Amino acid sequence: MDRKTNGNPNIKCSVSSCAYHTPATGGLCTLQGISVGCTQQNVAKCDCTECASFKLGDHGTDCGCK
């Protein structure tokens, strides 16, 4: 399977503005793996983490998050 076209079935993504998002596949990431980062020094909630692999793409400016 070509991940650049079909996406990686192991990484689901709803951020349509990301360069690695594949809208045609129902929201998969084309990367082989992602890095998760922190938005605060002390991580106590999910809100304190982010996808550190995010790269703004040309899919639009709306993140597509629900």
PDB file of C-alpha atoms in Angstrom:
ATOM      1  CA  MET A   1       0.000   0.000   0.000  1.00  0.00           C
ATOM      2  CA  ASP A   2       1.236   3.499  -0.875  1.00  0.00           C
ATOM      3  CA  ARG A   3       0.902   5.589   2.312  1.00  0.00           C
ATOM      4  CA  LYS A   4       1.309   8.875   0.414  1.00  0.00           C
ATOM      5  CA  THR A   5      -1.933   8.112  -1.422  1.00  0.00           C
ATOM      6  CA  ASN A   6      -3.845   5.860   0.949  1.00  0.00           C
ATOM      7  CA  GLY A   7      -2.591   6.923   4.362  1.00  0.00           C
ATOM      8  CA  ASN A   8      -1.387   4.820   7.269  1.00  0.00           C
ATOM      9  CA  PRO A   9      -4.260   2.767   8.721  1.00  0.00           C
ATOM     10  CA  ASN A  10      -2.518   2.820  12.118  1.00  0.00           C
ATOM     11  CA  ILE A  11      -2.677   6.631  12.448  1.00  0.00           C
ATOM     12  CA  LYS A  12      -6.127   8.245  12.381  1.00  0.00           C
ATOM     13  CA  CYS A  13      -6.244  12.029  11.919  1.00  0.00           C
ATOM     14  CA  SER A  14      -9.051  14.597  11.920  1.00  0.00           C
ATOM     15  CA  VAL A  15      -6.831  17.653  11.321  1.00  0.00           C
ATOM     16  CA  SER A  16      -7.518  18.355   7.662  1.00  0.00           C
ATOM     17  CA  SER A  17      -5.122  21.338   7.508  1.00  0.00           C
ATOM     18  CA  CYS A  18      -2.119  19.070   8.153  1.00  0.00           C
ATOM     19  CA  ALA A  19       0.143  18.355   5.168  1.00  0.00           C
ATOM     20  CA  TYR A  20       0.131  14.647   6.062  1.00  0.00           C
ATOM     21  CA  HIS A  21      -3.681  14.308   6.246  1.00  0.00           C
ATOM     22  CA  THR A  22      -5.336  12.193   3.546  1.00  0.00           C
ATOM     23  CA  PRO A  23      -8.978  13.315   3.197  1.00  0.00           C
ATOM     24  CA  ALA A  24      -9.788  10.752   0.494  1.00  0.00           C
ATOM     25  CA  THR A  25      -9.205   7.896   2.948  1.00  0.00           C
ATOM     26  CA  GLY A  26     -11.546   9.157   5.641  1.00  0.00           C
ATOM     27  CA  GLY A  27      -8.833  10.808   7.678  1.00  0.00           C
ATOM     28  CA  LEU A  28      -5.564   8.918   7.827  1.00  0.00           C
ATOM     29  CA  CYS A  29      -2.017  10.208   8.214  1.00  0.00           C
ATOM     30  CA  THR A  30       0.526   9.495   5.489  1.00  0.00           C
ATOM     31  CA  LEU A  31       3.480   9.353   7.899  1.00  0.00           C
ATOM     32  CA  GLN A  32       4.981   6.044   8.961  1.00  0.00           C
ATOM     33  CA  GLY A  33       4.932   7.258  12.578  1.00  0.00           C
ATOM     34  CA  ILE A  34       4.278  10.447  14.527  1.00  0.00           C
ATOM     35  CA  SER A  35       5.876  12.213  17.471  1.00  0.00           C
ATOM     36  CA  VAL A  36       3.769  13.385  20.407  1.00  0.00           C
ATOM     37  CA  GLY A  37       4.925  16.501  22.212  1.00  0.00           C
ATOM     38  CA  CYS A  38       3.974  18.560  25.258  1.00  0.00           C
ATOM     39  CA  THR A  39       2.405  22.014  25.292  1.00  0.00           C
ATOM     40  CA  GLN A  40       3.185  22.520  28.997  1.00  0.00           C
ATOM     41  CA  GLN A  41       6.047  21.466  31.252  1.00  0.00           C
ATOM     42  CA  ASN A  42       3.829  19.400  33.576  1.00  0.00           C
ATOM     43  CA  VAL A  43       1.542  17.122  31.610  1.00  0.00           C
ATOM     44  CA  ALA A  44      -1.556  16.215  33.609  1.00  0.00           C
ATOM     45  CA  LYS A  45      -4.255  16.155  30.901  1.00  0.00           C
ATOM     46  CA  CYS A  46      -4.631  15.225  27.253  1.00  0.00           C
ATOM     47  CA  ASP A  47      -4.943  18.951  26.468  1.00  0.00           C
ATOM     48  CA  CYS A  48      -1.266  19.297  27.386  1.00  0.00           C
ATOM     49  CA  THR A  49      -0.117  17.142  24.452  1.00  0.00           C
ATOM     50  CA  GLU A  50       0.026  17.653  20.709  1.00  0.00           C
ATOM     51  CA  CYS A  51       1.113  15.956  17.511  1.00  0.00           C
ATOM     52  CA  ALA A  52       4.652  17.275  17.137  1.00  0.00           C
ATOM     53  CA  SER A  53       4.766  15.909  13.571  1.00  0.00           C
ATOM     54  CA  PHE A  54       2.112  18.400  12.390  1.00  0.00           C
ATOM     55  CA  LYS A  55       3.022  20.421   9.313  1.00  0.00           C
ATOM     56  CA  LEU A  56       0.618  22.979   7.830  1.00  0.00           C
ATOM     57  CA  GLY A  57      -0.467  21.880   4.385  1.00  0.00           C
ATOM     58  CA  ASP A  58      -2.514  23.334   1.555  1.00  0.00           C
ATOM     59  CA  HIS A  59      -5.779  21.607   2.535  1.00  0.00           C
ATOM     60  CA  GLY A  60      -7.190  24.894   3.923  1.00  0.00           C
ATOM     61  CA  THR A  61      -6.919  26.854   7.137  1.00  0.00           C
ATOM     62  CA  ASP A  62      -9.682  25.105   9.100  1.00  0.00           C
ATOM     63  CA  CYS A  63      -8.155  22.335  11.198  1.00  0.00           C
ATOM     64  CA  GLY A  64     -11.248  20.166  10.718  1.00  0.00           C
ATOM     65  CA  CYS A  65     -11.306  19.190  14.395  1.00  0.00           C
ATOM     66  CA  LYS A  66     -14.636  18.107  15.789  1.00  0.00           C
TER      67      LYS A  66
END
